[in-house]
């Protein structure tokens, strides 16, 4: 049961006596979030247990869908839903418990926000296909002009390409659509916002736009400065690595020189011992016949000592040779580290300069944009334009004789399975949503939709995003497919 009061809309949800309510979820929902300022509480009326919602809204979304919707207005509705879903997840709530019914989604005209309701029950809900629900909303809207239906098709394509719903990614996608909007939503207090349209002060719009550009330029400048500081610190670190590598190289070189000196010294000593041993052996054998046993034993002892000294000298020489090899390897590694450090420092300095130049260009561009006057006023929503009634033209395909009645204000032609009013089959050169025929005040216009193989009216190319009036009995060619357009069939 819905009861409209002076300040808010009241909705009562009847409960049985045993359904448990999560106090945490109720309290989390009652804190204003992402433009939603609705409240929920448990009440007892004449012994009946109910969940009462107080909604700060003006009209249900199902009622809004009966009126022509403009592109920027549509984006605000979808953006309001997406950012609330992000907040629901961040607050630890479940997307399945959101009331997915357009009759209970209320729009606040002051900022085009949609007030979503939430059922804070302890029990679990069945998983909801949010993508299909959003597509069903889009199919139920009446669109006021071509950009609105193009925007709706973009959102439908998003869900066709992303089967698994991700609230954060969807919010980023809608935010990108919103970036090109001419509506200016200024954040207010207590979760409410203010909308500036062409009926508002254009000067205030320009000031806000300039302030936003200046803020973005300042953020870019600070990011660039931080990046430059980081690059400088990285360069200092790389320079210190290079210095340590150079010290290691010098120590390795000194160790190599010292090892080479010791090697030469030990080699000389080994030669001396070897010569002494040879002379001693010659003396021993030359005097063996006339020497007594003590002299002979003494000579043999000297020969053994000389031989041991020679072996020891060879071992020491081999050890020093290993030391020399290791010193040379250390020297090579140190030189390689020094070269890498120099290259990294040079690269970091170049990157830091590039980031600084880029930030400077962004700041100059933002300043230039902020100083330019607005060439186009913001979009005025809810105009008095109504859908075309009366005679409905027909479009006849030459190759097949197939004829279709143009019964919508914005009529889309293409080969896509969804999002078109007339699907052209059997021709792969036609784009998915190739062109639009728009009816305004009894006049019919043709517009190309950035198609691959272009659109032609009576042999003349129709360019993208340009509406061209269609005379009666005209030939419309999409790629290589021709159609006859007749106002009075």
CSV table of C-alpha atoms in Angstrom, one decimal:
chain,number,residue,atom,x,y,z
A,1,UNK,CA,0.0,0.0,0.0
A,2,UNK,CA,1.4,3.4,-1.0
A,3,UNK,CA,0.3,6.6,0.7
A,4,UNK,CA,1.6,10.0,-0.5
A,5,UNK,CA,2.1,12.5,2.4
A,6,UNK,CA,3.3,16.1,2.4
A,7,UNK,CA,7.0,15.6,2.7
A,8,UNK,CA,7.6,12.0,1.5
A,9,UNK,CA,6.0,8.9,0.0
A,10,UNK,CA,5.2,6.2,2.5
A,11,UNK,CA,5.2,2.5,1.5
A,12,UNK,CA,4.2,-0.2,3.9
A,13,UNK,CA,5.5,-3.8,3.4
A,14,UNK,CA,3.4,-6.3,5.4
A,15,UNK,CA,5.4,-8.9,7.4
A,16,UNK,CA,4.4,-12.1,9.3
A,17,UNK,CA,5.3,-12.4,12.9
A,18,UNK,CA,8.4,-14.6,12.4
A,19,UNK,CA,10.4,-13.0,9.6
A,20,UNK,CA,13.7,-11.8,11.1
A,21,UNK,CA,15.0,-8.4,10.2
A,22,UNK,CA,18.7,-7.6,10.2
A,23,UNK,CA,19.2,-4.5,12.3
A,24,UNK,CA,22.6,-3.9,10.8
A,25,UNK,CA,21.2,-3.9,7.2
A,26,UNK,CA,18.4,-1.6,8.3
A,27,UNK,CA,20.8,0.9,9.9
A,28,UNK,CA,23.2,0.8,7.0
A,29,UNK,CA,20.3,1.5,4.6
A,30,UNK,CA,19.0,4.4,6.7
A,31,UNK,CA,22.3,6.3,6.4
A,32,UNK,CA,22.1,8.5,3.3
A,33,UNK,CA,24.3,7.1,0.6
A,34,UNK,CA,24.9,7.9,-3.1
A,35,UNK,CA,21.9,10.3,-3.4
A,36,UNK,CA,19.5,7.9,-1.6
A,37,UNK,CA,17.9,9.6,1.4
A,38,UNK,CA,15.0,7.1,1.9
A,39,UNK,CA,14.4,5.6,5.4
A,40,UNK,CA,13.1,2.3,6.6
A,41,UNK,CA,11.7,1.2,10.0
A,42,UNK,CA,9.7,-1.6,11.6
A,43,UNK,CA,6.3,-0.6,12.8
A,44,UNK,CA,3.2,-2.3,14.3
A,45,UNK,CA,-0.2,-1.0,13.2
A,46,UNK,CA,-3.3,-2.5,14.9
A,47,UNK,CA,-1.3,-5.6,15.8
A,48,UNK,CA,0.1,-6.0,12.3
A,49,UNK,CA,3.8,-6.1,11.8
A,50,UNK,CA,5.0,-3.9,8.8
A,51,UNK,CA,8.1,-2.5,7.2
A,52,UNK,CA,7.6,1.2,6.5
A,53,UNK,CA,9.6,3.1,3.9
A,54,UNK,CA,9.7,7.0,3.8
A,55,UNK,CA,10.8,7.9,0.3
A,56,UNK,CA,12.1,11.3,-0.8
A,57,UNK,CA,10.8,11.0,-4.3
A,58,UNK,CA,8.4,12.7,-6.7
A,59,UNK,CA,7.2,10.0,-9.2
A,60,UNK,CA,7.8,6.3,-9.7
A,61,UNK,CA,10.1,5.2,-12.5
A,62,UNK,CA,7.3,3.3,-14.2
A,63,UNK,CA,5.4,6.7,-14.6
A,64,UNK,CA,8.6,8.4,-15.8
A,65,UNK,CA,9.0,5.8,-18.5
A,66,UNK,CA,5.7,6.9,-20.1
A,67,UNK,CA,7.2,10.3,-21.0
A,68,UNK,CA,9.8,11.1,-23.7
A,69,UNK,CA,13.3,10.8,-22.2
A,70,UNK,CA,16.3,12.7,-23.4
A,71,UNK,CA,19.9,11.3,-23.5
A,72,UNK,CA,21.4,13.2,-20.5
A,73,UNK,CA,18.3,12.5,-18.4
A,74,UNK,CA,18.5,8.8,-19.2
A,75,UNK,CA,22.2,8.7,-18.3
A,76,UNK,CA,21.4,10.3,-14.9
A,77,UNK,CA,18.8,7.7,-14.1
A,78,UNK,CA,21.2,4.8,-14.9
A,79,UNK,CA,24.1,6.5,-13.2
A,80,UNK,CA,22.0,6.9,-10.0
A,81,UNK,CA,21.2,3.2,-10.0
A,82,UNK,CA,24.8,2.2,-10.7
A,83,UNK,CA,26.4,4.3,-7.9
A,84,UNK,CA,23.8,3.1,-5.4
A,85,UNK,CA,24.7,-0.5,-6.2
A,86,UNK,CA,28.3,0.2,-5.6
A,87,UNK,CA,27.4,1.7,-2.2
A,88,UNK,CA,25.2,-1.3,-1.4
A,89,UNK,CA,28.2,-3.6,-1.9
A,90,UNK,CA,30.6,-1.3,0.0
A,91,UNK,CA,28.2,-1.2,3.0
A,92,UNK,CA,28.1,-5.0,3.1
A,93,UNK,CA,24.5,-5.3,1.8
A,94,UNK,CA,23.2,-7.8,-0.8
A,95,UNK,CA,22.2,-6.7,-4.3
A,96,UNK,CA,19.5,-9.4,-4.4
A,97,UNK,CA,17.6,-7.6,-1.6
A,98,UNK,CA,17.1,-4.4,-3.6
A,99,UNK,CA,13.5,-4.1,-4.7
A,100,UNK,CA,13.8,-4.6,-8.5
A,101,UNK,CA,10.4,-3.2,-9.5
A,102,UNK,CA,10.0,0.1,-11.4
A,103,UNK,CA,6.7,0.7,-9.5
A,104,UNK,CA,8.8,1.1,-6.3
A,105,UNK,CA,11.7,3.0,-7.7
A,106,UNK,CA,11.0,6.7,-7.1
A,107,UNK,CA,12.6,9.5,-9.0
A,108,UNK,CA,13.5,12.8,-7.3
A,109,UNK,CA,13.2,15.6,-9.9
A,110,UNK,CA,15.7,17.9,-8.1
A,111,UNK,CA,18.7,15.8,-9.2
A,112,UNK,CA,17.2,12.9,-11.3
A,113,UNK,CA,18.2,10.4,-8.6
A,114,UNK,CA,16.3,7.1,-8.2
A,115,UNK,CA,15.5,6.1,-4.7
A,116,UNK,CA,16.1,2.3,-4.4
A,117,UNK,CA,14.3,0.4,-1.7
A,118,UNK,CA,16.0,-2.4,0.2
A,119,UNK,CA,14.5,-5.3,2.2
A,120,UNK,CA,16.7,-5.9,5.3
A,121,UNK,CA,15.7,-9.5,6.0
A,122,UNK,CA,17.9,-12.1,7.5
A,123,UNK,CA,16.8,-14.7,4.9
A,124,UNK,CA,18.5,-15.1,1.5
A,125,UNK,CA,17.0,-14.0,-1.8
A,126,UNK,CA,17.3,-15.6,-5.2
A,127,UNK,CA,20.0,-14.1,-7.4
A,128,UNK,CA,18.8,-11.3,-9.7
A,129,UNK,CA,20.0,-10.8,-13.3
A,130,UNK,CA,20.6,-7.1,-13.0
A,131,UNK,CA,21.7,-6.7,-16.6
A,132,UNK,CA,18.5,-8.1,-17.9
A,133,UNK,CA,16.5,-5.9,-15.5
A,134,UNK,CA,18.3,-2.7,-16.8
A,135,UNK,CA,17.8,-3.8,-20.4
A,136,UNK,CA,14.1,-4.3,-19.7
A,137,UNK,CA,14.0,-0.7,-18.3
A,138,UNK,CA,15.6,0.6,-21.4
A,139,UNK,CA,13.2,-1.2,-23.7
A,140,UNK,CA,10.3,0.4,-21.8
A,141,UNK,CA,11.4,4.0,-22.2
A,142,UNK,CA,10.0,6.3,-24.8
A,143,UNK,CA,12.9,8.2,-26.4
A,144,UNK,CA,12.7,11.9,-27.3
A,145,UNK,CA,15.6,12.0,-29.8
A,146,UNK,CA,18.2,10.0,-31.6
A,147,UNK,CA,21.1,10.5,-29.0
A,148,UNK,CA,18.9,9.0,-26.3
A,149,UNK,CA,18.3,5.8,-28.3
A,150,UNK,CA,22.0,5.7,-29.3
A,151,UNK,CA,22.9,5.9,-25.6
A,152,UNK,CA,20.4,3.1,-24.7
A,153,UNK,CA,21.9,0.9,-27.4
A,154,UNK,CA,25.4,1.5,-25.9
A,155,UNK,CA,24.2,0.3,-22.5
A,156,UNK,CA,22.5,-2.7,-24.1
A,157,UNK,CA,25.8,-3.5,-25.9
A,158,UNK,CA,27.6,-3.3,-22.6
A,159,UNK,CA,25.5,-6.0,-21.0
A,160,UNK,CA,25.7,-8.2,-24.1
A,161,UNK,CA,29.5,-8.0,-23.9
A,162,UNK,CA,29.6,-8.5,-20.1
A,163,UNK,CA,27.5,-11.4,-19.1
A,164,UNK,CA,28.8,-11.3,-15.4
A,165,UNK,CA,27.5,-8.2,-13.7
A,166,UNK,CA,30.2,-6.1,-11.9
A,167,UNK,CA,28.7,-3.1,-10.2
A,168,UNK,CA,32.0,-1.2,-10.0
A,169,UNK,CA,32.9,-1.7,-13.7
A,170,UNK,CA,29.3,-0.8,-14.7
A,171,UNK,CA,29.5,2.4,-12.7
A,172,UNK,CA,32.8,3.3,-14.4
A,173,UNK,CA,31.1,2.7,-17.8
A,174,UNK,CA,28.1,4.9,-17.0
A,175,UNK,CA,30.5,7.5,-15.6
A,176,UNK,CA,32.2,7.7,-19.0
A,177,UNK,CA,28.8,8.2,-20.7
A,178,UNK,CA,28.1,10.9,-18.1
A,179,UNK,CA,31.3,12.7,-18.9
A,180,UNK,CA,29.9,13.9,-22.2
A,181,UNK,CA,26.6,15.0,-20.6
A,182,UNK,CA,25.6,18.7,-20.7
A,183,UNK,CA,23.7,18.4,-17.4
A,184,UNK,CA,25.4,19.9,-14.4
A,185,UNK,CA,24.7,18.1,-11.1
A,186,UNK,CA,26.1,20.1,-8.2
A,187,UNK,CA,26.4,18.0,-5.0
A,188,UNK,CA,24.5,19.5,-2.1
A,189,UNK,CA,24.0,18.6,1.5
A,190,UNK,CA,22.4,15.5,3.1
A,191,UNK,CA,22.7,13.4,0.0
A,192,UNK,CA,20.7,15.8,-2.2
A,193,UNK,CA,22.0,17.6,-5.3
A,194,UNK,CA,21.0,20.5,-7.5
A,195,UNK,CA,20.6,20.4,-11.3
A,196,UNK,CA,21.5,23.4,-13.5
A,197,UNK,CA,19.8,23.5,-16.9
A,198,UNK,CA,19.5,26.1,-19.6
A,199,UNK,CA,16.9,27.9,-17.5
A,200,UNK,CA,19.5,28.4,-14.7
A,201,UNK,CA,22.4,30.9,-14.6
A,202,UNK,CA,24.8,30.1,-17.4
A,203,UNK,CA,27.5,32.1,-15.6
A,204,UNK,CA,27.3,29.8,-12.7
A,205,UNK,CA,27.6,26.8,-15.0
A,206,UNK,CA,30.7,28.4,-16.6
A,207,UNK,CA,32.3,29.1,-13.2
A,208,UNK,CA,31.7,25.6,-12.1
A,209,UNK,CA,33.1,24.2,-15.3
A,210,UNK,CA,36.2,26.4,-15.0
A,211,UNK,CA,36.7,25.4,-11.3
A,212,UNK,CA,36.4,21.7,-12.3
A,213,UNK,CA,39.0,22.2,-15.0
A,214,UNK,CA,41.3,24.0,-12.6
A,215,UNK,CA,40.9,21.3,-10.0
A,216,UNK,CA,41.7,18.6,-12.6
A,217,UNK,CA,44.7,20.6,-13.7
A,218,UNK,CA,45.9,21.0,-10.2
A,219,UNK,CA,45.6,17.3,-9.6
A,220,UNK,CA,47.5,16.6,-12.7
A,221,UNK,CA,50.2,19.0,-11.7
A,222,UNK,CA,50.5,17.5,-8.2
A,223,UNK,CA,50.7,14.0,-9.7
A,224,UNK,CA,53.4,15.1,-12.1
A,225,UNK,CA,55.4,16.7,-9.3
A,226,UNK,CA,55.1,13.5,-7.2
A,227,UNK,CA,56.1,11.5,-10.2
A,228,UNK,CA,59.1,13.8,-10.8
A,229,UNK,CA,60.1,13.5,-7.1
A,230,UNK,CA,59.8,9.7,-7.3
A,231,UNK,CA,61.9,9.6,-10.5
A,232,UNK,CA,64.5,11.8,-8.8
A,233,UNK,CA,64.7,9.5,-5.8
A,234,UNK,CA,64.9,6.6,-8.1
A,235,UNK,CA,67.7,8.3,-10.0
A,236,UNK,CA,69.6,9.0,-6.7
A,237,UNK,CA,69.2,5.4,-5.7
A,238,UNK,CA,70.5,4.2,-9.1
A,239,UNK,CA,73.4,6.6,-8.8
A,240,UNK,CA,74.3,5.1,-5.4
A,241,UNK,CA,74.1,1.6,-6.9
A,242,UNK,CA,76.4,2.8,-9.6
A,243,UNK,CA,78.9,4.3,-7.1
A,244,UNK,CA,78.9,1.1,-5.0
A,245,UNK,CA,79.4,-0.9,-8.2
A,246,UNK,CA,82.4,1.3,-9.1
A,247,UNK,CA,83.9,0.8,-5.7
A,248,UNK,CA,83.5,-3.0,-6.0
A,249,UNK,CA,85.1,-2.8,-9.4
A,250,UNK,CA,88.1,-0.9,-8.1
A,251,UNK,CA,88.5,-3.3,-5.2
A,252,UNK,CA,88.3,-6.2,-7.6
A,253,UNK,CA,91.0,-4.6,-9.7
A,254,UNK,CA,93.2,-4.1,-6.7
A,255,UNK,CA,92.7,-7.7,-5.7
A,256,UNK,CA,93.5,-8.8,-9.2
A,257,UNK,CA,96.8,-6.8,-9.2
A,258,UNK,CA,97.8,-8.1,-5.8
A,259,UNK,CA,97.0,-11.7,-6.8
A,260,UNK,CA,99.1,-11.3,-10.0
A,261,UNK,CA,102.1,-10.0,-7.8
A,262,UNK,CA,101.8,-12.9,-5.5
A,263,UNK,CA,101.5,-15.3,-8.4
A,264,UNK,CA,104.7,-14.0,-9.9
A,265,UNK,CA,106.5,-14.1,-6.5
A,266,UNK,CA,105.4,-17.7,-5.8
A,267,UNK,CA,106.4,-18.8,-9.3
A,268,UNK,CA,109.9,-17.3,-8.8
A,269,UNK,CA,110.2,-19.0,-5.4
A,270,UNK,CA,109.1,-22.3,-7.0
A,271,UNK,CA,111.7,-22.0,-9.7
A,272,UNK,CA,114.4,-21.3,-7.0
A,273,UNK,CA,113.4,-24.3,-5.0
A,274,UNK,CA,113.4,-26.4,-8.1
A,275,UNK,CA,116.9,-25.3,-9.1
A,276,UNK,CA,118.2,-25.8,-5.5
A,277,UNK,CA,116.7,-29.3,-5.6
A,278,UNK,CA,118.4,-30.2,-8.9
A,279,UNK,CA,121.8,-28.9,-7.7
A,280,UNK,CA,121.5,-30.8,-4.5
A,281,UNK,CA,120.6,-34.0,-6.3
A,282,UNK,CA,123.6,-33.5,-8.6
A,283,UNK,CA,125.9,-32.9,-5.7
A,284,UNK,CA,124.6,-36.0,-4.0
A,285,UNK,CA,125.2,-38.3,-6.9
A,286,UNK,CA,128.6,-36.8,-7.7
A,287,UNK,CA,129.9,-37.4,-4.2
A,288,UNK,CA,128.0,-40.6,-3.5
A,289,UNK,CA,131.1,-42.7,-4.0
A,290,UNK,CA,133.4,-40.9,-1.5
A,291,UNK,CA,130.7,-39.6,1.0
A,292,UNK,CA,129.8,-41.2,4.1
A,293,UNK,CA,126.2,-42.2,4.9
A,294,UNK,CA,125.5,-39.1,6.9
A,295,UNK,CA,126.3,-36.8,4.0
A,296,UNK,CA,124.2,-38.9,1.7
A,297,UNK,CA,121.2,-38.9,4.1
A,298,UNK,CA,121.6,-35.2,4.5
A,299,UNK,CA,121.5,-34.7,0.7
A,300,UNK,CA,118.4,-36.9,0.3
A,301,UNK,CA,116.6,-34.9,3.1
A,302,UNK,CA,117.4,-31.6,1.3
A,303,UNK,CA,116.1,-33.1,-2.0
A,304,UNK,CA,112.8,-34.1,-0.3
A,305,UNK,CA,112.4,-30.7,1.2
A,306,UNK,CA,113.0,-29.0,-2.1
A,307,UNK,CA,110.4,-31.3,-3.7
A,308,UNK,CA,107.8,-30.5,-1.1
A,309,UNK,CA,108.5,-26.8,-1.4
A,310,UNK,CA,108.0,-27.0,-5.2
A,311,UNK,CA,104.7,-28.8,-4.7
A,312,UNK,CA,103.6,-26.3,-2.1
A,313,UNK,CA,104.6,-23.4,-4.5
A,314,UNK,CA,102.5,-24.9,-7.3
A,315,UNK,CA,99.4,-25.2,-5.0
A,316,UNK,CA,99.8,-21.6,-3.9
A,317,UNK,CA,100.3,-20.5,-7.5
A,318,UNK,CA,97.1,-22.4,-8.5
A,319,UNK,CA,95.2,-20.7,-5.6
A,320,UNK,CA,96.3,-17.3,-6.7
A,321,UNK,CA,95.3,-18.1,-10.2
A,322,UNK,CA,91.8,-18.9,-8.9
A,323,UNK,CA,91.8,-15.6,-7.0
A,324,UNK,CA,92.8,-13.7,-10.1
A,325,UNK,CA,89.9,-15.4,-12.1
A,326,UNK,CA,87.4,-14.5,-9.4
A,327,UNK,CA,88.6,-10.9,-9.2
A,328,UNK,CA,88.2,-10.6,-12.9
A,329,UNK,CA,84.6,-12.0,-12.7
A,330,UNK,CA,83.8,-9.5,-9.9
A,331,UNK,CA,85.2,-6.7,-12.0
A,332,UNK,CA,83.0,-7.7,-15.0
A,333,UNK,CA,79.9,-7.9,-12.8
A,334,UNK,CA,80.6,-4.6,-11.2
A,335,UNK,CA,81.1,-3.0,-14.6
A,336,UNK,CA,77.8,-4.5,-15.8
A,337,UNK,CA,75.9,-3.2,-12.7
A,338,UNK,CA,77.4,0.3,-13.2
A,339,UNK,CA,76.3,0.4,-16.9
A,340,UNK,CA,72.8,-0.8,-15.9
A,341,UNK,CA,72.5,1.8,-13.1
A,342,UNK,CA,73.6,4.6,-15.5
A,343,UNK,CA,71.0,3.4,-18.1
A,344,UNK,CA,68.2,3.3,-15.5
A,345,UNK,CA,69.1,6.7,-14.1
A,346,UNK,CA,69.1,8.2,-17.6
A,347,UNK,CA,65.8,6.5,-18.4
A,348,UNK,CA,64.2,7.7,-15.2
A,349,UNK,CA,65.3,11.3,-15.8
A,350,UNK,CA,63.8,11.2,-19.3
A,351,UNK,CA,60.5,9.8,-18.0
A,352,UNK,CA,60.4,12.4,-15.2
A,353,UNK,CA,60.9,15.1,-17.8
A,354,UNK,CA,58.2,13.6,-20.0
A,355,UNK,CA,55.7,13.5,-17.1
A,356,UNK,CA,56.5,17.1,-16.2
A,357,UNK,CA,56.0,18.3,-19.8
A,358,UNK,CA,52.7,16.3,-20.0
A,359,UNK,CA,51.4,17.8,-16.8
A,360,UNK,CA,52.3,21.3,-18.0
A,361,UNK,CA,50.4,20.7,-21.3
A,362,UNK,CA,47.3,19.4,-19.4
A,363,UNK,CA,47.4,22.4,-17.1
A,364,UNK,CA,47.6,24.8,-20.0
A,365,UNK,CA,44.8,23.0,-21.9
A,366,UNK,CA,42.6,23.1,-18.8
A,367,UNK,CA,43.3,26.8,-18.3
A,368,UNK,CA,42.5,27.5,-22.0
A,369,UNK,CA,39.2,25.5,-21.7
A,370,UNK,CA,38.2,27.3,-18.5
A,371,UNK,CA,38.7,30.7,-20.2
A,372,UNK,CA,36.5,29.8,-23.2
A,373,UNK,CA,32.8,30.8,-23.0
A,374,UNK,CA,30.2,28.1,-23.3
A,375,UNK,CA,29.2,27.8,-27.0
A,376,UNK,CA,26.2,25.6,-26.2
A,377,UNK,CA,23.7,26.0,-23.3
A,378,UNK,CA,23.1,23.0,-21.0
A,379,UNK,CA,20.3,20.6,-22.1
A,380,UNK,CA,16.8,21.5,-21.2
A,381,UNK,CA,14.9,18.4,-20.1
A,382,UNK,CA,11.2,17.6,-20.3
A,383,UNK,CA,10.3,19.6,-23.4
A,384,UNK,CA,6.8,19.8,-24.8
A,385,UNK,CA,7.7,17.8,-27.9
A,386,UNK,CA,5.4,14.8,-28.3
A,387,UNK,CA,5.6,11.7,-30.4
A,388,UNK,CA,4.5,11.8,-34.0
A,389,UNK,CA,0.9,10.6,-34.8
A,390,UNK,CA,-1.1,10.5,-38.0
A,391,UNK,CA,0.3,9.1,-41.2
A,392,UNK,CA,3.1,6.6,-40.9
A,393,UNK,CA,5.6,6.2,-43.8
A,394,UNK,CA,6.8,2.9,-45.1
A,395,UNK,CA,10.2,1.5,-46.1
A,396,UNK,CA,10.4,-1.1,-48.9
A,397,UNK,CA,13.4,-3.2,-49.6
A,398,UNK,CA,14.1,-3.4,-53.3
A,399,UNK,CA,15.7,-6.8,-53.5
A,400,UNK,CA,13.1,-8.7,-51.6
A,401,UNK,CA,10.0,-6.4,-51.7
A,402,UNK,CA,9.8,-6.6,-47.9
A,403,UNK,CA,8.0,-3.6,-46.5
A,404,UNK,CA,8.0,-2.2,-43.0
A,405,UNK,CA,5.9,0.6,-41.4
A,406,UNK,CA,7.9,3.3,-39.6
A,407,UNK,CA,5.8,3.5,-36.4
A,408,UNK,CA,8.2,5.1,-34.0
A,409,UNK,CA,9.5,8.6,-33.6
A,410,UNK,CA,13.1,7.3,-33.6
A,411,UNK,CA,13.3,4.2,-36.0
A,412,UNK,CA,16.5,2.2,-36.1
A,413,UNK,CA,17.7,0.1,-39.1
A,414,UNK,CA,20.5,-2.4,-39.0
A,415,UNK,CA,21.5,-6.1,-38.8
A,416,UNK,CA,21.6,-6.4,-35.0
A,417,UNK,CA,19.4,-8.9,-33.2
A,418,UNK,CA,18.6,-6.3,-30.5
A,419,UNK,CA,18.2,-2.6,-30.4
A,420,UNK,CA,16.8,-2.2,-33.9
A,421,UNK,CA,13.3,-1.6,-35.2
A,422,UNK,CA,13.9,-3.2,-38.6
A,423,UNK,CA,16.5,-6.0,-39.0
A,424,UNK,CA,18.1,-6.2,-42.4
A,425,UNK,CA,18.9,-9.9,-43.0
A,426,UNK,CA,21.2,-11.5,-45.6
A,427,UNK,CA,23.6,-8.6,-46.0
A,428,UNK,CA,26.8,-8.6,-43.9
A,429,UNK,CA,27.9,-5.2,-45.2
A,430,UNK,CA,25.1,-3.5,-43.2
A,431,UNK,CA,26.3,-2.3,-39.8
A,432,UNK,CA,24.6,-3.5,-36.6
A,433,UNK,CA,22.7,-0.2,-36.1
A,434,UNK,CA,23.3,1.4,-39.5
A,435,UNK,CA,21.0,4.4,-39.5
A,436,UNK,CA,18.0,6.2,-37.9
A,437,UNK,CA,14.9,7.7,-39.3
A,438,UNK,CA,13.5,10.4,-37.0
A,439,UNK,CA,10.0,11.9,-37.2
A,440,UNK,CA,9.7,15.4,-35.8
A,441,UNK,CA,6.6,17.6,-36.3
A,442,UNK,CA,5.6,15.7,-39.4
A,443,UNK,CA,9.0,15.9,-41.1
A,444,UNK,CA,11.1,12.8,-41.5
A,445,UNK,CA,14.9,12.9,-41.2
A,446,UNK,CA,17.7,10.4,-42.1
A,447,UNK,CA,20.8,10.1,-40.0
A,448,UNK,CA,23.9,7.8,-40.4
A,449,UNK,CA,25.1,6.1,-37.2
A,450,UNK,CA,28.8,5.9,-37.9
A,451,UNK,CA,28.3,3.0,-40.2
A,452,UNK,CA,31.2,1.2,-41.9
A,453,UNK,CA,29.9,1.4,-45.5
A,454,UNK,CA,27.9,4.7,-45.2
A,455,UNK,CA,24.3,5.8,-45.9
A,456,UNK,CA,23.0,7.6,-49.0
A,457,UNK,CA,19.8,9.5,-49.8
A,458,UNK,CA,19.0,9.7,-53.5
A,459,UNK,CA,22.7,9.1,-54.3
A,460,UNK,CA,24.1,11.7,-51.9
A,461,UNK,CA,26.0,10.5,-48.8
A,462,UNK,CA,24.5,11.3,-45.5
A,463,UNK,CA,27.1,11.9,-42.9
A,464,UNK,CA,27.1,10.7,-39.3
A,465,UNK,CA,25.2,12.7,-36.7
A,466,UNK,CA,23.6,14.9,-39.3
A,467,UNK,CA,19.8,14.8,-39.8
A,468,UNK,CA,18.8,15.2,-43.5
A,469,UNK,CA,15.1,15.6,-44.4
A,470,UNK,CA,13.7,12.8,-46.5
A,471,UNK,CA,11.4,13.7,-49.4
A,472,UNK,CA,8.5,11.4,-50.4
A,473,UNK,CA,9.5,8.5,-52.8
A,474,UNK,CA,13.2,8.8,-51.9
A,475,UNK,CA,15.8,6.1,-52.4
A,476,UNK,CA,17.7,5.3,-49.2
A,477,UNK,CA,20.8,3.2,-49.7
A,478,UNK,CA,22.5,1.5,-46.7
A,479,UNK,CA,25.9,0.2,-48.0
A,480,UNK,CA,24.7,-1.6,-51.2
A,481,UNK,CA,21.1,-2.2,-50.1
A,482,UNK,CA,18.4,0.1,-51.5
A,483,UNK,CA,15.1,1.0,-49.9
A,484,UNK,CA,12.1,3.1,-51.2
A,485,UNK,CA,10.8,5.6,-48.7
A,486,UNK,CA,7.1,6.6,-49.1
A,487,UNK,CA,5.2,8.8,-46.8
A,488,UNK,CA,1.7,7.9,-48.2
A,489,UNK,CA,1.8,4.1,-48.9
